[in-house]
Coordinates of N, CA and C in Angstrom, one line a residue:
M1 N 37.3 -29.8 30.2 CA 36.7 -28.7 30.2 C 38.0 -27.8 29.4
N2 N 37.5 -27.1 28.4 CA 38.6 -26.1 27.8 C 38.2 -24.6 28.1
V3 N 39.3 -23.9 27.9 CA 39.4 -22.5 28.3 C 38.2 -21.7 28.1
P4 N 37.4 -21.8 26.9 CA 36.2 -20.9 26.5 C 35.2 -21.5 27.6
N5 N 34.9 -22.6 27.9 CA 33.9 -23.1 28.8 C 34.1 -22.7 30.2
A6 N 35.5 -22.9 30.3 CA 35.9 -22.1 31.8 C 35.6 -20.8 32.0
L7 N 35.9 -19.9 30.9 CA 35.4 -18.6 30.8 C 34.0 -18.1 31.3
T8 N 33.3 -19.2 30.4 CA 32.0 -19.0 30.7 C 31.3 -19.3 32.0
I9 N 31.8 -20.0 32.5 CA 31.5 -21.0 33.9 C 32.1 -19.7 35.2
F10 N 33.2 -18.6 34.6 CA 33.4 -17.7 35.5 C 32.6 -16.7 35.4
R11 N 32.0 -16.2 34.1 CA 31.1 -15.4 34.0 C 30.0 -15.6 34.6
I12 N 29.3 -16.8 34.7 CA 28.2 -17.3 35.4 C 28.4 -16.9 37.0
L13 N 29.8 -17.2 37.4 CA 29.9 -17.1 39.1 C 30.2 -15.5 39.0
L14 N 30.5 -14.8 38.2 CA 30.4 -13.2 38.2 C 29.0 -12.5 38.8
V15 N 28.2 -13.1 38.2 CA 26.7 -12.8 38.7 C 26.4 -12.1 40.1
P16 N 26.8 -13.3 40.7 CA 26.1 -12.9 42.2 C 27.2 -12.3 43.0
V17 N 28.4 -12.2 42.4 CA 29.5 -11.4 42.9 C 29.2 -9.8 42.5
Y18 N 28.7 -9.6 41.3 CA 28.3 -8.4 41.1 C 27.2 -7.8 41.6
L19 N 26.3 -8.8 42.1 CA 24.9 -8.2 42.6 C 25.4 -7.8 44.3
F20 N 26.4 -8.9 44.9 CA 26.8 -8.4 46.1 C 27.5 -7.1 46.4
V21 N 28.2 -7.2 45.4 CA 29.2 -5.9 45.4 C 28.1 -4.4 45.4
F22 N 27.3 -4.6 44.4 CA 26.3 -3.6 43.6 C 25.5 -2.9 45.1
F23 N 25.1 -4.2 45.5 CA 23.9 -3.8 46.7 C 24.8 -3.5 48.1
S24 N 26.3 -3.8 48.1 CA 26.9 -3.6 49.4 C 27.2 -2.1 49.8
S25 N 27.5 -1.7 51.1 CA 27.3 -0.4 51.8 C 28.8 0.0 51.3
Y26 N 29.6 -0.5 50.9 CA 31.1 -0.2 50.5 C 31.0 1.0 50.0
P27 N 31.8 2.0 50.1 CA 32.0 3.5 49.3 C 32.1 3.7 47.8
Q28 N 33.1 2.5 47.5 CA 33.3 2.4 45.9 C 32.5 1.3 45.2
R29 N 31.2 0.9 45.7 CA 30.4 -0.2 45.5 C 30.3 0.0 44.0
I30 N 29.8 1.0 43.4 CA 29.5 1.3 41.8 C 30.8 0.9 40.9
E31 N 31.9 1.6 41.6 CA 33.0 1.6 40.9 C 33.7 -0.1 40.6
I32 N 33.5 -0.6 41.6 CA 33.9 -2.0 41.8 C 33.0 -3.0 41.1
A33 N 31.5 -3.0 41.0 CA 30.5 -3.5 40.2 C 30.7 -3.2 38.8
Y34 N 31.1 -2.0 38.6 CA 31.3 -1.4 37.0 C 32.6 -2.5 36.5
I35 N 33.6 -2.4 37.5 CA 34.7 -3.3 37.1 C 34.3 -4.6 36.9
I36 N 33.8 -4.9 37.6 CA 33.1 -6.7 37.3 C 32.4 -7.0 36.1
L37 N 31.7 -5.9 35.9 CA 30.6 -6.0 35.0 C 31.6 -5.6 33.4
I38 N 32.6 -5.0 33.2 CA 33.7 -4.9 32.4 C 34.4 -6.3 32.3
I39 N 35.0 -6.8 33.3 CA 35.6 -8.2 33.3 C 34.8 -9.0 32.8
A40 N 33.6 -9.0 32.9 CA 32.4 -10.1 32.6 C 32.5 -9.9 30.9
G41 N 32.5 -8.7 30.7 CA 32.2 -8.3 29.0 C 33.5 -8.9 28.2
L42 N 34.7 -8.5 29.0 CA 36.0 -8.7 28.2 C 36.2 -10.3 28.2
S43 N 35.4 -11.1 29.1 CA 36.0 -12.5 29.4 C 34.9 -13.2 28.1
D44 N 34.0 -12.2 27.8 CA 33.0 -12.6 26.7 C 33.7 -12.6 25.5
I45 N 34.2 -11.7 25.1 CA 34.9 -11.4 24.1 C 36.1 -12.4 23.8
I46 N 36.6 -12.8 24.8 CA 37.9 -13.3 24.9 C 37.8 -14.8 24.5
D47 N 36.8 -15.5 25.3 CA 36.1 -16.6 25.2 C 35.7 -16.9 24.0
G48 N 34.9 -16.4 23.0 CA 34.6 -16.0 22.1 C 35.4 -16.5 21.1
Y49 N 36.6 -15.3 21.2 CA 37.7 -15.5 20.0 C 38.3 -16.6 20.2
I50 N 38.7 -17.3 21.4 CA 39.5 -18.6 21.6 C 38.6 -19.8 20.9
A51 N 37.4 -19.8 21.3 CA 36.6 -20.7 20.9 C 36.5 -20.9 19.4
R52 N 36.4 -19.6 18.7 CA 36.3 -19.8 17.1 C 37.7 -20.1 16.6
N53 N 38.7 -19.4 17.0 CA 39.9 -19.6 16.5 C 40.6 -20.5 16.6
Y54 N 40.5 -21.2 17.7 CA 41.2 -22.5 18.1 C 40.3 -23.6 18.0
K55 N 39.1 -23.5 17.2 CA 38.2 -24.4 17.2 C 37.9 -25.3 18.2
M56 N 37.6 -24.5 19.5 CA 36.9 -25.1 20.7 C 35.9 -24.8 20.8
V57 N 34.7 -24.8 19.8 CA 33.7 -24.6 19.9 C 33.1 -25.7 20.6
T58 N 31.9 -25.7 21.4 CA 31.5 -27.1 22.2 C 30.1 -27.2 22.2
E59 N 28.9 -28.1 22.4 CA 27.7 -27.7 22.5 C 27.6 -27.3 24.0
F60 N 28.2 -27.3 24.8 CA 27.9 -26.5 26.2 C 28.2 -25.3 25.9
G61 N 29.2 -24.9 25.2 CA 29.7 -23.5 25.0 C 28.7 -22.8 24.2
K62 N 28.0 -23.4 23.1 CA 26.9 -22.8 22.6 C 25.7 -22.6 23.3
M63 N 25.3 -23.3 24.2 CA 24.4 -23.2 24.9 C 24.5 -22.3 26.2
M64 N 25.5 -22.3 26.8 CA 25.6 -21.5 28.1 C 26.7 -20.3 28.0
D65 N 27.3 -20.1 26.7 CA 28.1 -18.5 26.5 C 26.5 -17.7 26.6
P66 N 25.7 -17.7 25.8 CA 24.7 -16.8 25.6 C 24.0 -16.6 26.7
F67 N 23.9 -17.8 27.8 CA 23.1 -17.9 29.1 C 23.9 -17.1 29.8
A68 N 25.0 -17.0 30.0 CA 25.8 -16.4 30.7 C 25.8 -15.0 30.6
D69 N 25.9 -14.6 29.3 CA 25.7 -13.4 29.0 C 24.3 -12.6 29.4
K70 N 23.2 -13.3 29.1 CA 21.7 -13.0 29.5 C 21.8 -12.7 31.0
L71 N 22.3 -14.1 31.6 CA 21.9 -13.6 33.1 C 22.9 -12.4 34.0
M72 N 24.2 -12.2 33.5 CA 24.6 -11.1 33.6 C 23.7 -9.7 33.4
M73 N 23.5 -9.8 32.1 CA 22.7 -8.4 31.8 C 21.1 -8.3 32.5
L74 N 20.8 -9.6 32.8 CA 19.3 -9.1 33.6 C 19.7 -9.1 35.2
A75 N 21.1 -9.4 35.8 CA 21.2 -9.0 37.0 C 21.5 -7.6 36.9
V76 N 22.2 -7.0 35.9 CA 22.5 -5.3 35.8 C 21.3 -4.9 35.8
I77 N 20.6 -5.0 34.8 CA 19.0 -4.8 34.9 C 18.1 -4.5 36.1
T78 N 18.5 -5.8 36.6 CA 17.7 -5.9 38.0 C 18.2 -5.0 39.1
S79 N 19.7 -4.6 39.1 CA 20.3 -3.9 39.9 C 19.8 -2.3 39.9
F80 N 19.8 -2.2 38.3 CA 19.5 -0.6 37.9 C 18.1 -0.3 38.4
F81 N 17.0 -1.3 38.4 CA 15.6 -1.3 38.6 C 15.5 -0.9 40.0
L82 N 16.1 -1.8 40.6 CA 15.9 -1.6 41.9 C 16.5 -0.7 42.8
T83 N 17.3 0.2 42.2 CA 18.1 1.4 42.5 C 17.6 2.4 42.1
E84 N 16.2 2.2 41.2 CA 15.4 3.3 40.5 C 16.5 4.1 39.5
R85 N 17.2 3.4 38.8 CA 18.0 3.8 38.0 C 17.4 4.1 36.5
I86 N 16.6 3.0 36.6 CA 15.7 2.7 35.1 C 14.4 2.8 35.7
S87 N 13.3 2.8 34.8 CA 12.1 2.6 35.1 C 11.7 1.2 35.3
L88 N 10.4 0.9 35.5 CA 9.9 -0.2 35.6 C 9.4 -0.9 33.8
G89 N 9.0 0.0 33.1 CA 8.8 -0.1 31.5 C 10.1 -0.5 31.0
A90 N 11.2 0.1 31.3 CA 12.4 -0.3 30.6 C 12.7 -1.3 31.0
A91 N 12.7 -2.0 32.4 CA 13.5 -3.2 32.7 C 12.4 -4.1 32.5
L92 N 11.0 -4.1 32.2 CA 10.1 -5.0 31.7 C 10.4 -5.5 30.2
F93 N 10.7 -4.4 29.3 CA 11.1 -4.8 27.9 C 12.1 -5.5 27.8
F94 N 13.2 -5.2 28.8 CA 14.8 -5.7 28.4 C 14.2 -7.2 28.9
F95 N 13.7 -7.3 30.1 CA 13.3 -8.8 30.7 C 12.5 -9.9 29.5
A96 N 11.4 -8.9 29.2 CA 10.8 -9.8 28.2 C 11.6 -10.3 26.9
R97 N 12.3 -9.7 26.2 CA 13.2 -9.7 25.4 C 14.3 -10.9 25.7
D98 N 15.2 -10.6 26.8 CA 16.1 -11.4 27.0 C 15.5 -12.8 27.6
V99 N 14.6 -13.1 28.3 CA 14.0 -14.2 28.9 C 13.2 -15.0 27.6
G100 N 12.9 -14.1 26.8 CA 12.1 -14.9 25.7 C 13.1 -15.6 24.8
M101 N 14.3 -14.9 24.6 CA 15.5 -15.4 23.9 C 16.0 -16.6 24.5
I102 N 16.2 -16.9 25.9 CA 16.5 -17.8 26.7 C 15.7 -19.0 26.3
V103 N 14.5 -18.7 26.8 CA 13.4 -19.8 26.8 C 13.6 -20.2 25.1
A104 N 13.3 -19.5 24.1 CA 13.1 -19.9 22.7 C 14.5 -20.7 22.5
S105 N 15.7 -20.2 22.8 CA 17.0 -20.9 22.5 C 16.9 -22.5 23.3
A106 N 16.4 -22.5 24.3 CA 16.5 -23.7 25.1 C 15.6 -24.7 24.4
I107 N 14.3 -24.1 24.0 CA 13.4 -25.1 23.7 C 14.0 -25.8 22.2
F108 N 14.6 -24.9 21.3 CA 15.1 -25.2 20.0 C 16.3 -26.5 20.4
H109 N 17.2 -26.0 21.5 CA 18.2 -26.7 21.6 C 17.7 -28.3 22.1
F110 N 16.7 -28.1 23.0 CA 16.2 -29.5 23.4 C 15.5 -30.4 22.5
R111 N 15.0 -29.9 21.8 CA 14.2 -30.4 20.5 C 14.9 -30.7 19.3
G112 N 16.3 -30.5 19.6 CA 17.3 -31.2 18.6 C 17.5 -30.0 17.2
K113 N 17.0 -28.8 17.3 CA 17.0 -28.1 16.2 C 18.2 -27.0 16.2
K114 N 18.6 -26.7 15.0 CA 19.6 -25.9 15.0 C 19.3 -24.4 15.5
T115 N 20.4 -23.8 16.1 CA 20.4 -22.5 16.6 C 21.1 -21.5 15.6
V116 N 21.0 -20.5 15.7 CA 21.7 -19.2 15.1 C 22.9 -19.0 16.0
P117 N 23.9 -18.8 15.2 CA 25.1 -18.5 16.1 C 25.0 -17.2 16.2
A118 N 25.7 -16.5 17.1 CA 25.8 -15.0 16.9 C 26.4 -14.2 15.7
N119 N 25.7 -13.0 15.5 CA 26.1 -12.5 14.4 C 26.3 -11.1 14.5
V120 N 26.7 -10.3 13.8 CA 27.2 -9.1 13.9 C 25.9 -8.3 14.6
F121 N 24.8 -8.2 14.5 CA 23.7 -7.3 15.1 C 23.8 -7.7 16.5
G122 N 23.9 -8.9 16.8 CA 23.8 -9.4 18.1 C 25.2 -8.9 19.1
K123 N 26.2 -8.9 18.4 CA 27.5 -8.4 18.7 C 27.5 -7.0 19.0
V124 N 26.8 -5.9 17.9 CA 26.5 -4.6 17.9 C 25.5 -4.3 19.4
T125 N 24.3 -5.3 19.4 CA 23.7 -4.9 20.4 C 24.4 -5.1 21.8
T126 N 25.3 -6.2 21.8 CA 25.7 -6.3 23.0 C 26.8 -5.0 23.4
V127 N 27.4 -4.7 22.5 CA 28.3 -3.5 23.0 C 27.5 -2.4 23.1
L128 N 26.4 -2.0 22.7 CA 25.4 -0.6 23.0 C 25.0 -1.2 24.2
F129 N 24.4 -2.3 24.7 CA 24.1 -2.7 26.1 C 25.2 -2.0 27.1
Y130 N 26.4 -2.4 26.8 CA 27.4 -2.2 27.8 C 27.7 -0.8 27.6
M131 N 27.9 0.0 26.5 CA 27.9 1.4 26.9 C 26.8 2.1 27.4
V132 N 25.5 1.8 27.6 CA 24.4 2.4 27.8 C 24.4 2.0 29.5
F133 N 24.7 0.7 29.7 CA 25.1 0.2 31.2 C 26.1 1.0 32.1
T134 N 27.1 1.8 31.2 CA 27.8 2.7 31.9 C 27.2 4.1 32.2
L135 N 26.5 4.5 31.5 CA 25.7 5.6 31.3 C 24.9 5.6 32.5
I136 N 23.8 4.5 32.6 CA 23.3 4.2 33.8 C 23.9 4.0 35.2
M137 N 24.9 3.3 35.1 CA 25.6 3.0 36.1 C 26.2 4.1 37.1
F138 N 26.5 5.3 36.3 CA 27.0 6.6 36.9 C 26.2 7.5 36.8
Q139 N 25.1 7.0 36.3 CA 24.0 8.1 36.5 C 24.0 9.2 35.3
Y140 N 24.5 9.3 34.1 CA 24.3 10.4 33.4 C 23.1 10.9 32.8
P141 N 22.7 12.0 32.6 CA 21.6 12.4 32.0 C 21.3 11.7 30.7
Y142 N 19.9 11.2 30.4 CA 19.3 11.0 29.2 C 20.0 9.4 29.2
A143 N 20.4 8.7 30.2 CA 21.0 7.4 30.0 C 19.5 6.3 29.7
E144 N 18.5 7.0 30.3 CA 17.6 5.9 30.3 C 16.8 6.0 29.1
M145 N 17.0 7.1 28.1 CA 16.4 7.3 27.1 C 17.6 6.3 25.9
C146 N 18.9 6.7 26.3 CA 19.8 5.7 25.4 C 19.6 4.3 25.7
L147 N 18.9 3.8 26.6 CA 18.6 2.4 26.8 C 17.4 1.8 26.1
W148 N 16.3 2.9 26.3 CA 15.1 2.5 25.3 C 15.7 2.3 23.8
I149 N 16.6 3.3 23.2 CA 16.9 3.1 21.8 C 17.6 1.6 21.7
V150 N 18.5 1.4 22.8 CA 19.3 0.1 22.5 C 18.4 -1.2 22.9
I151 N 17.1 -0.8 23.7 CA 16.2 -2.0 23.7 C 15.5 -2.1 22.4
A152 N 15.2 -1.1 21.8 CA 14.4 -0.9 20.5 C 15.2 -1.9 19.5
F153 N 16.4 -1.3 19.5 CA 17.6 -1.9 18.4 C 17.6 -3.7 18.6
S154 N 17.5 -3.9 20.0 CA 17.4 -5.2 20.2 C 16.6 -6.3 19.7
F155 N 15.2 -5.7 20.1 CA 14.2 -6.3 19.6 C 14.2 -6.5 17.8
V156 N 14.7 -5.3 16.9 CA 15.0 -5.4 15.6 C 15.8 -6.8 15.4
T157 N 17.1 -6.9 16.4 CA 18.3 -7.9 16.0 C 17.5 -9.3 16.6
S158 N 16.6 -9.2 17.6 CA 16.0 -10.7 18.0 C 14.9 -10.9 16.5
A159 N 14.3 -10.1 15.9 CA 13.6 -10.4 14.8 C 14.4 -11.0 13.7
V160 N 15.2 -10.5 13.4 CA 16.6 -10.8 12.6 C 17.0 -12.4 13.0
Y161 N 17.1 -12.7 14.2 CA 17.7 -14.2 14.7 C 16.6 -14.9 14.5
A162 N 15.3 -14.6 14.6 CA 14.0 -15.5 14.3 C 13.9 -15.9 13.2
V163 N 13.7 -15.0 12.2 CA 14.0 -15.2 10.7 C 15.0 -16.2 10.3
K164 N 16.2 -16.0 10.7 CA 17.5 -16.8 10.4 C 17.1 -18.2 11.3
L165 N 16.6 -18.5 12.4 CA 16.1 -19.3 13.3 C 15.4 -20.2 12.1
R166 N 14.0 -19.7 11.8 CA 13.2 -20.3 10.9 C 13.7 -20.9 9.6
L167 N 14.4 -20.2 9.0 CA 15.2 -20.3 8.0 C 16.3 -21.5 7.8
I168 N 17.0 -21.6 8.9 CA 17.9 -23.0 9.0 C 17.2 -24.0 9.6
N169 N 16.1 -23.8 10.1 CA 15.2 -25.3 10.6 C 14.3 -25.6 9.5
K170 N 14.0 -24.9 8.5 CA 12.9 -25.2 7.7 C 13.7 -25.9 6.5
A171 N 15.3 -25.4 6.5 CA 16.0 -26.1 5.3 C 16.8 -27.3 5.6
S172 N 16.4 -27.8 7.0 CA 17.1 -29.0 7.2 C 16.1 -30.0 7.6

């Protein structure tokens, strides 16, 4: 096991920790949950950097890294919905996109098809989600409106991935 894969597993393990803290009765639970979320985001950046720059990219990492990211994001959206920080509609659109991406990626992977590596649109989308998660977590005004904008952008990003996915698998 290399460092990037260990960081990916670490991020997966942070998901139940985030949920436990977020739903606890501890007075500073939101601040601590936010710190956990930021640690997850930073570990994603670090593991990607190490994997690419030190040629430690593995098949496990290609599959599990995006899964770890989606799992954390789905946990965060679920926590926001259950605490009425966001509407059902926003949660459902978010879930539809992310679960769809997980399922499509798994289908392509297990059928031996090529998958599309992360590109600048995907990275920007992730950064935007983390920014809007900050607004929602601390209940800033217009936070959900910002979430809807990022969700719309994420669907555009998904469309770009779908086109690239089709093209690379058509060429091979």
